[in-house]
Every structure is written in structure tokens, then in C-alpha cells.
């Protein structure tokens, strides 16, 4: 069945958070730390693949938070906290990642891309921590496109840059 699924496919796109490694706990701690510093530790949130900026916009609106910081500063502080937590962690790729990656890259000869809503700065730190630097043909980050996932722009841009048909 797997063989038929990859028939005529030219590329495969990997998401970062929750696909290559489990990032939820690290992001949760980062948000909790920032929420605590703005006296909003009572706020509950879900990440669900959204960008840090989108999450802060939703958190502020849904909880009617009165913030004296610019939203860009909240994003910056969240990313800083995340990177501190990641640096002290034992994060590694999920079980089965390397086997699957080698199959599609080396056996199926497919082009590979890492496509994430995460910023380039944070993504670079993550891929270094996970020791997956240089394995993808292309890495496309959320701050490099005008519309992030679930909008298809990041996928279409990646396909174009890889010189593959977006249908394959």
C-alpha cells in the first residue's frame, strides 16, 4: 500500500512541531512563563499548529487581556523562553522519523522539505538540537511567507522552490 501511495510523488513535506518531534510540552512551559510575567497565569490555551503571533492574538482577544506590551514583544519573549527550555531538554526526533525519512529520501528519491509556522530563528535552533541540520532539501518557515498554515501559500511556495508540481 505504501508503495502505491508514493507512486508519481516528487516531494514530501514534513511539519516540525508534533511531526518530527513532540514540542507541546516545551511550548506550554514557554507560554506559561510569559503568561505568569503578565499576571495572566490563569489563561488556558491550545497551540494546534498555529503561529506564536496567532496564539497571542487569540489569547488577548478571548481572555480580554489588558497587556502593556506590544504583541511582537510577547512573541519575542515566548520564543526566548521556548529556546531556553529547549536548550536544557533532551528533545530528539520521534520514533520512526529516521527510518521513514531515509525511505522517502534515499529509496524513493523524493525531495524533502521542512514546512513550519515556526519562525526561522526558532526553527534553526530546533533543527540543530534535533541534529537534523542539512537533511532537508529546503526549509520554509512561517516568517518567510505572508500567510501561514493552514493557508496553502507556504506549501505552494515550497513546491515552486523545489521545482516540483504542487499536485505531486
JSON list of C-alpha atoms in Angstrom, two decimals:
[
{"chain": "A", "resi": 1, "resn": "UNK", "atom": "CA", "xyz": [0.00, 0.00, 0.00]},
{"chain": "A", "resi": 2, "resn": "UNK", "atom": "CA", "xyz": [2.78, 2.43, 0.89]},
{"chain": "A", "resi": 3, "resn": "UNK", "atom": "CA", "xyz": [4.37, 1.83, -2.49]},
{"chain": "A", "resi": 4, "resn": "UNK", "atom": "CA", "xyz": [1.20, 2.86, -4.32]},
{"chain": "A", "resi": 5, "resn": "UNK", "atom": "CA", "xyz": [0.80, 5.98, -2.17]},
{"chain": "A", "resi": 6, "resn": "UNK", "atom": "CA", "xyz": [4.22, 7.29, -3.21]},
{"chain": "A", "resi": 7, "resn": "UNK", "atom": "CA", "xyz": [3.75, 6.47, -6.86]},
{"chain": "A", "resi": 8, "resn": "UNK", "atom": "CA", "xyz": [4.40, 9.57, -9.03]},
{"chain": "A", "resi": 9, "resn": "UNK", "atom": "CA", "xyz": [5.17, 11.73, -5.99]},
{"chain": "A", "resi": 10, "resn": "UNK", "atom": "CA", "xyz": [8.11, 14.09, -6.38]},
{"chain": "A", "resi": 11, "resn": "UNK", "atom": "CA", "xyz": [8.39, 15.54, -2.89]},
{"chain": "A", "resi": 12, "resn": "UNK", "atom": "CA", "xyz": [7.28, 15.16, 0.69]},
{"chain": "A", "resi": 13, "resn": "UNK", "atom": "CA", "xyz": [6.81, 17.99, 3.19]},
{"chain": "A", "resi": 14, "resn": "UNK", "atom": "CA", "xyz": [7.38, 17.46, 6.89]},
{"chain": "A", "resi": 15, "resn": "UNK", "atom": "CA", "xyz": [5.88, 19.62, 9.61]},
{"chain": "A", "resi": 16, "resn": "UNK", "atom": "CA", "xyz": [8.14, 20.32, 12.57]},
{"chain": "A", "resi": 17, "resn": "UNK", "atom": "CA", "xyz": [6.15, 20.56, 15.80]},
{"chain": "A", "resi": 18, "resn": "UNK", "atom": "CA", "xyz": [4.40, 17.31, 16.64]},
{"chain": "A", "resi": 19, "resn": "UNK", "atom": "CA", "xyz": [5.60, 15.55, 13.50]},
{"chain": "A", "resi": 20, "resn": "UNK", "atom": "CA", "xyz": [9.37, 15.38, 13.72]},
{"chain": "A", "resi": 21, "resn": "UNK", "atom": "CA", "xyz": [9.45, 15.84, 17.48]},
{"chain": "A", "resi": 22, "resn": "UNK", "atom": "CA", "xyz": [7.00, 16.47, 20.29]},
{"chain": "A", "resi": 23, "resn": "UNK", "atom": "CA", "xyz": [7.20, 20.18, 21.08]},
{"chain": "A", "resi": 24, "resn": "UNK", "atom": "CA", "xyz": [3.96, 20.67, 23.02]},
{"chain": "A", "resi": 25, "resn": "UNK", "atom": "CA", "xyz": [5.46, 20.46, 26.49]},
{"chain": "A", "resi": 26, "resn": "UNK", "atom": "CA", "xyz": [8.23, 22.96, 25.64]},
{"chain": "A", "resi": 27, "resn": "UNK", "atom": "CA", "xyz": [5.81, 25.47, 24.12]},
{"chain": "A", "resi": 28, "resn": "UNK", "atom": "CA", "xyz": [3.40, 25.03, 27.04]},
{"chain": "A", "resi": 29, "resn": "UNK", "atom": "CA", "xyz": [6.12, 25.90, 29.55]},
{"chain": "A", "resi": 30, "resn": "UNK", "atom": "CA", "xyz": [7.18, 28.92, 27.47]},
{"chain": "A", "resi": 31, "resn": "UNK", "atom": "CA", "xyz": [3.63, 30.31, 27.29]},
{"chain": "A", "resi": 32, "resn": "UNK", "atom": "CA", "xyz": [3.06, 29.61, 30.99]},
{"chain": "A", "resi": 33, "resn": "UNK", "atom": "CA", "xyz": [6.22, 31.53, 31.88]},
{"chain": "A", "resi": 34, "resn": "UNK", "atom": "CA", "xyz": [5.23, 34.57, 29.79]},
{"chain": "A", "resi": 35, "resn": "UNK", "atom": "CA", "xyz": [1.61, 34.45, 30.97]},
{"chain": "A", "resi": 36, "resn": "UNK", "atom": "CA", "xyz": [2.86, 34.45, 34.56]},
{"chain": "A", "resi": 37, "resn": "UNK", "atom": "CA", "xyz": [5.01, 37.54, 33.94]},
{"chain": "A", "resi": 38, "resn": "UNK", "atom": "CA", "xyz": [1.95, 39.46, 32.66]},
{"chain": "A", "resi": 39, "resn": "UNK", "atom": "CA", "xyz": [-0.23, 38.28, 35.58]},
{"chain": "A", "resi": 40, "resn": "UNK", "atom": "CA", "xyz": [-2.36, 36.02, 33.40]},
{"chain": "A", "resi": 41, "resn": "UNK", "atom": "CA", "xyz": [-1.27, 32.59, 34.62]},
{"chain": "A", "resi": 42, "resn": "UNK", "atom": "CA", "xyz": [-4.95, 31.56, 34.79]},
{"chain": "A", "resi": 43, "resn": "UNK", "atom": "CA", "xyz": [-5.29, 31.61, 31.00]},
{"chain": "A", "resi": 44, "resn": "UNK", "atom": "CA", "xyz": [-5.67, 28.25, 29.25]},
{"chain": "A", "resi": 45, "resn": "UNK", "atom": "CA", "xyz": [-4.66, 27.88, 25.61]},
{"chain": "A", "resi": 46, "resn": "UNK", "atom": "CA", "xyz": [-4.27, 25.36, 22.80]},
{"chain": "A", "resi": 47, "resn": "UNK", "atom": "CA", "xyz": [-1.49, 25.59, 20.26]},
{"chain": "A", "resi": 48, "resn": "UNK", "atom": "CA", "xyz": [-2.93, 23.43, 17.43]},
{"chain": "A", "resi": 49, "resn": "UNK", "atom": "CA", "xyz": [-0.25, 24.26, 14.88]},
{"chain": "A", "resi": 50, "resn": "UNK", "atom": "CA", "xyz": [-0.84, 27.99, 15.00]},
{"chain": "A", "resi": 51, "resn": "UNK", "atom": "CA", "xyz": [1.96, 30.53, 14.98]},
{"chain": "A", "resi": 52, "resn": "UNK", "atom": "CA", "xyz": [3.05, 32.22, 18.19]},
{"chain": "A", "resi": 53, "resn": "UNK", "atom": "CA", "xyz": [1.63, 35.51, 16.88]},
{"chain": "A", "resi": 54, "resn": "UNK", "atom": "CA", "xyz": [-1.78, 33.93, 16.14]},
{"chain": "A", "resi": 55, "resn": "UNK", "atom": "CA", "xyz": [-1.91, 32.35, 19.58]},
{"chain": "A", "resi": 56, "resn": "UNK", "atom": "CA", "xyz": [-1.16, 35.65, 21.32]},
{"chain": "A", "resi": 57, "resn": "UNK", "atom": "CA", "xyz": [-3.79, 37.46, 19.24]},
{"chain": "A", "resi": 58, "resn": "UNK", "atom": "CA", "xyz": [-6.35, 34.83, 20.25]},
{"chain": "A", "resi": 59, "resn": "UNK", "atom": "CA", "xyz": [-5.28, 34.78, 23.91]},
{"chain": "A", "resi": 60, "resn": "UNK", "atom": "CA", "xyz": [-5.59, 38.54, 24.21]},
{"chain": "A", "resi": 61, "resn": "UNK", "atom": "CA", "xyz": [-8.96, 38.70, 22.44]},
{"chain": "A", "resi": 62, "resn": "UNK", "atom": "CA", "xyz": [-10.60, 35.64, 24.01]},
{"chain": "A", "resi": 63, "resn": "UNK", "atom": "CA", "xyz": [-9.50, 36.48, 27.56]},
{"chain": "A", "resi": 64, "resn": "UNK", "atom": "CA", "xyz": [-9.78, 40.26, 27.24]},
{"chain": "A", "resi": 65, "resn": "UNK", "atom": "CA", "xyz": [-6.24, 40.60, 28.50]},
{"chain": "A", "resi": 66, "resn": "UNK", "atom": "CA", "xyz": [-5.03, 44.11, 29.20]},
{"chain": "A", "resi": 67, "resn": "UNK", "atom": "CA", "xyz": [-1.46, 43.93, 28.02]},
{"chain": "A", "resi": 68, "resn": "UNK", "atom": "CA", "xyz": [1.00, 46.80, 28.30]},
{"chain": "A", "resi": 69, "resn": "UNK", "atom": "CA", "xyz": [3.42, 45.12, 25.90]},
{"chain": "A", "resi": 70, "resn": "UNK", "atom": "CA", "xyz": [3.37, 45.11, 22.14]},
{"chain": "A", "resi": 71, "resn": "UNK", "atom": "CA", "xyz": [2.24, 41.77, 20.73]},
{"chain": "A", "resi": 72, "resn": "UNK", "atom": "CA", "xyz": [5.58, 41.48, 18.92]},
{"chain": "A", "resi": 73, "resn": "UNK", "atom": "CA", "xyz": [7.29, 41.63, 22.32]},
{"chain": "A", "resi": 74, "resn": "UNK", "atom": "CA", "xyz": [5.07, 38.83, 23.62]},
{"chain": "A", "resi": 75, "resn": "UNK", "atom": "CA", "xyz": [6.08, 36.73, 20.60]},
{"chain": "A", "resi": 76, "resn": "UNK", "atom": "CA", "xyz": [9.74, 37.55, 21.18]},
{"chain": "A", "resi": 77, "resn": "UNK", "atom": "CA", "xyz": [9.58, 36.70, 24.91]},
{"chain": "A", "resi": 78, "resn": "UNK", "atom": "CA", "xyz": [7.72, 33.45, 24.20]},
{"chain": "A", "resi": 79, "resn": "UNK", "atom": "CA", "xyz": [10.35, 32.41, 21.65]},
{"chain": "A", "resi": 80, "resn": "UNK", "atom": "CA", "xyz": [13.16, 33.28, 24.07]},
{"chain": "A", "resi": 81, "resn": "UNK", "atom": "CA", "xyz": [11.57, 31.19, 26.84]},
{"chain": "A", "resi": 82, "resn": "UNK", "atom": "CA", "xyz": [10.95, 28.32, 24.42]},
{"chain": "A", "resi": 83, "resn": "UNK", "atom": "CA", "xyz": [14.60, 28.32, 23.31]},
{"chain": "A", "resi": 84, "resn": "UNK", "atom": "CA", "xyz": [15.82, 28.31, 26.93]},
{"chain": "A", "resi": 85, "resn": "UNK", "atom": "CA", "xyz": [13.59, 25.34, 27.71]},
{"chain": "A", "resi": 86, "resn": "UNK", "atom": "CA", "xyz": [14.57, 23.51, 24.51]},
{"chain": "A", "resi": 87, "resn": "UNK", "atom": "CA", "xyz": [18.26, 24.06, 25.18]},
{"chain": "A", "resi": 88, "resn": "UNK", "atom": "CA", "xyz": [18.01, 22.33, 28.56]},
{"chain": "A", "resi": 89, "resn": "UNK", "atom": "CA", "xyz": [15.88, 19.48, 27.23]},
{"chain": "A", "resi": 90, "resn": "UNK", "atom": "CA", "xyz": [16.59, 16.03, 25.83]},
{"chain": "A", "resi": 91, "resn": "UNK", "atom": "CA", "xyz": [14.46, 16.67, 22.72]},
{"chain": "A", "resi": 92, "resn": "UNK", "atom": "CA", "xyz": [15.02, 14.24, 19.87]},
{"chain": "A", "resi": 93, "resn": "UNK", "atom": "CA", "xyz": [13.17, 13.14, 16.73]},
{"chain": "A", "resi": 94, "resn": "UNK", "atom": "CA", "xyz": [10.14, 10.93, 17.29]},
{"chain": "A", "resi": 95, "resn": "UNK", "atom": "CA", "xyz": [10.47, 7.17, 16.97]},
{"chain": "A", "resi": 96, "resn": "UNK", "atom": "CA", "xyz": [10.28, 6.13, 13.34]},
{"chain": "A", "resi": 97, "resn": "UNK", "atom": "CA", "xyz": [11.30, 9.50, 11.91]},
{"chain": "A", "resi": 98, "resn": "UNK", "atom": "CA", "xyz": [14.75, 8.47, 10.69]},
{"chain": "A", "resi": 99, "resn": "UNK", "atom": "CA", "xyz": [13.52, 5.22, 9.16]},
{"chain": "A", "resi": 100, "resn": "UNK", "atom": "CA", "xyz": [10.69, 6.96, 7.32]},
{"chain": "A", "resi": 101, "resn": "UNK", "atom": "CA", "xyz": [12.87, 9.88, 6.24]},
{"chain": "A", "resi": 102, "resn": "UNK", "atom": "CA", "xyz": [15.54, 7.55, 4.83]},
{"chain": "A", "resi": 103, "resn": "UNK", "atom": "CA", "xyz": [12.89, 5.57, 2.96]},
{"chain": "A", "resi": 104, "resn": "UNK", "atom": "CA", "xyz": [11.41, 8.60, 1.18]},
{"chain": "A", "resi": 105, "resn": "UNK", "atom": "CA", "xyz": [14.71, 10.42, 0.65]},
{"chain": "A", "resi": 106, "resn": "UNK", "atom": "CA", "xyz": [17.03, 7.58, -0.31]},
{"chain": "A", "resi": 107, "resn": "UNK", "atom": "CA", "xyz": [14.81, 4.72, -1.52]},
{"chain": "A", "resi": 108, "resn": "UNK", "atom": "CA", "xyz": [12.01, 6.73, -3.14]},
{"chain": "A", "resi": 109, "resn": "UNK", "atom": "CA", "xyz": [14.36, 9.55, -4.22]},
{"chain": "A", "resi": 110, "resn": "UNK", "atom": "CA", "xyz": [11.83, 12.19, -3.20]},
{"chain": "A", "resi": 111, "resn": "UNK", "atom": "CA", "xyz": [12.76, 15.78, -2.48]},
{"chain": "A", "resi": 112, "resn": "UNK", "atom": "CA", "xyz": [12.16, 16.70, 1.14]},
{"chain": "A", "resi": 113, "resn": "UNK", "atom": "CA", "xyz": [11.14, 19.93, 2.80]},
{"chain": "A", "resi": 114, "resn": "UNK", "atom": "CA", "xyz": [10.55, 21.06, 6.32]},
{"chain": "A", "resi": 115, "resn": "UNK", "atom": "CA", "xyz": [7.48, 23.33, 6.35]},
{"chain": "A", "resi": 116, "resn": "UNK", "atom": "CA", "xyz": [6.60, 25.04, 9.62]},
{"chain": "A", "resi": 117, "resn": "UNK", "atom": "CA", "xyz": [4.73, 28.04, 11.01]},
{"chain": "A", "resi": 118, "resn": "UNK", "atom": "CA", "xyz": [7.61, 28.44, 13.47]},
{"chain": "A", "resi": 119, "resn": "UNK", "atom": "CA", "xyz": [9.99, 31.36, 12.86]},
{"chain": "A", "resi": 120, "resn": "UNK", "atom": "CA", "xyz": [13.34, 30.83, 11.12]},
{"chain": "A", "resi": 121, "resn": "UNK", "atom": "CA", "xyz": [15.32, 31.72, 14.24]},
{"chain": "A", "resi": 122, "resn": "UNK", "atom": "CA", "xyz": [13.49, 29.20, 16.41]},
{"chain": "A", "resi": 123, "resn": "UNK", "atom": "CA", "xyz": [13.42, 26.57, 13.64]},
{"chain": "A", "resi": 124, "resn": "UNK", "atom": "CA", "xyz": [17.20, 26.78, 13.20]},
{"chain": "A", "resi": 125, "resn": "UNK", "atom": "CA", "xyz": [17.68, 26.18, 16.93]},
{"chain": "A", "resi": 126, "resn": "UNK", "atom": "CA", "xyz": [15.29, 23.22, 16.89]},
{"chain": "A", "resi": 127, "resn": "UNK", "atom": "CA", "xyz": [16.88, 21.51, 13.89]},
{"chain": "A", "resi": 128, "resn": "UNK", "atom": "CA", "xyz": [20.30, 21.96, 15.47]},
{"chain": "A", "resi": 129, "resn": "UNK", "atom": "CA", "xyz": [19.06, 20.47, 18.77]},
{"chain": "A", "resi": 130, "resn": "UNK", "atom": "CA", "xyz": [17.45, 17.53, 16.94]},
{"chain": "A", "resi": 131, "resn": "UNK", "atom": "CA", "xyz": [20.57, 17.03, 14.80]},
{"chain": "A", "resi": 132, "resn": "UNK", "atom": "CA", "xyz": [18.60, 17.22, 11.55]},
{"chain": "A", "resi": 133, "resn": "UNK", "atom": "CA", "xyz": [20.60, 20.10, 10.06]},
{"chain": "A", "resi": 134, "resn": "UNK", "atom": "CA", "xyz": [21.08, 19.85, 6.31]},
{"chain": "A", "resi": 135, "resn": "UNK", "atom": "CA", "xyz": [18.95, 16.76, 5.74]},
{"chain": "A", "resi": 136, "resn": "UNK", "atom": "CA", "xyz": [16.07, 18.58, 4.02]},
{"chain": "A", "resi": 137, "resn": "UNK", "atom": "CA", "xyz": [16.33, 19.93, 0.50]},
{"chain": "A", "resi": 138, "resn": "UNK", "atom": "CA", "xyz": [14.50, 23.03, 1.70]},
{"chain": "A", "resi": 139, "resn": "UNK", "atom": "CA", "xyz": [13.23, 24.52, 4.95]},
{"chain": "A", "resi": 140, "resn": "UNK", "atom": "CA", "xyz": [10.39, 27.05, 4.78]},
{"chain": "A", "resi": 141, "resn": "UNK", "atom": "CA", "xyz": [9.35, 28.95, 7.90]},
{"chain": "A", "resi": 142, "resn": "UNK", "atom": "CA", "xyz": [6.25, 30.89, 8.83]},
{"chain": "A", "resi": 143, "resn": "UNK", "atom": "CA", "xyz": [8.03, 34.24, 8.92]},
{"chain": "A", "resi": 144, "resn": "UNK", "atom": "CA", "xyz": [9.12, 33.77, 5.29]},
{"chain": "A", "resi": 145, "resn": "UNK", "atom": "CA", "xyz": [5.61, 33.82, 3.82]},
{"chain": "A", "resi": 146, "resn": "UNK", "atom": "CA", "xyz": [2.75, 36.28, 4.14]},
{"chain": "A", "resi": 147, "resn": "UNK", "atom": "CA", "xyz": [0.17, 33.61, 5.09]},
{"chain": "A", "resi": 148, "resn": "UNK", "atom": "CA", "xyz": [0.89, 30.68, 7.40]},
{"chain": "A", "resi": 149, "resn": "UNK", "atom": "CA", "xyz": [-0.75, 27.28, 7.60]},
{"chain": "A", "resi": 150, "resn": "UNK", "atom": "CA", "xyz": [-3.46, 26.23, 7.20]},
{"chain": "A", "resi": 151, "resn": "UNK", "atom": "CA", "xyz": [-3.36, 28.62, 4.22]},
{"chain": "A", "resi": 152, "resn": "UNK", "atom": "CA", "xyz": [-1.73, 26.71, 1.32]},
{"chain": "A", "resi": 153, "resn": "UNK", "atom": "CA", "xyz": [0.72, 29.52, 0.45]},
{"chain": "A", "resi": 154, "resn": "UNK", "atom": "CA", "xyz": [3.64, 28.03, 2.36]},
{"chain": "A", "resi": 155, "resn": "UNK", "atom": "CA", "xyz": [3.16, 24.66, 0.59]},
{"chain": "A", "resi": 156, "resn": "UNK", "atom": "CA", "xyz": [2.79, 26.21, -2.86]},
{"chain": "A", "resi": 157, "resn": "UNK", "atom": "CA", "xyz": [5.86, 28.39, -2.33]},
{"chain": "A", "resi": 158, "resn": "UNK", "atom": "CA", "xyz": [7.85, 25.37, -1.15]},
{"chain": "A", "resi": 159, "resn": "UNK", "atom": "CA", "xyz": [6.79, 23.28, -4.16]},
{"chain": "A", "resi": 160, "resn": "UNK", "atom": "CA", "xyz": [7.77, 26.08, -6.51]},
{"chain": "A", "resi": 161, "resn": "UNK", "atom": "CA", "xyz": [11.18, 26.50, -4.86]},
{"chain": "A", "resi": 162, "resn": "UNK", "atom": "CA", "xyz": [11.76, 22.73, -5.03]},
{"chain": "A", "resi": 163, "resn": "UNK", "atom": "CA", "xyz": [10.72, 22.85, -8.71]},
{"chain": "A", "resi": 164, "resn": "UNK", "atom": "CA", "xyz": [8.06, 20.17, -8.26]},
{"chain": "A", "resi": 165, "resn": "UNK", "atom": "CA", "xyz": [4.45, 20.11, -9.35]},
{"chain": "A", "resi": 166, "resn": "UNK", "atom": "CA", "xyz": [2.32, 21.03, -6.34]},
{"chain": "A", "resi": 167, "resn": "UNK", "atom": "CA", "xyz": [-0.03, 18.16, -7.21]},
{"chain": "A", "resi": 168, "resn": "UNK", "atom": "CA", "xyz": [2.81, 15.64, -6.88]}
]
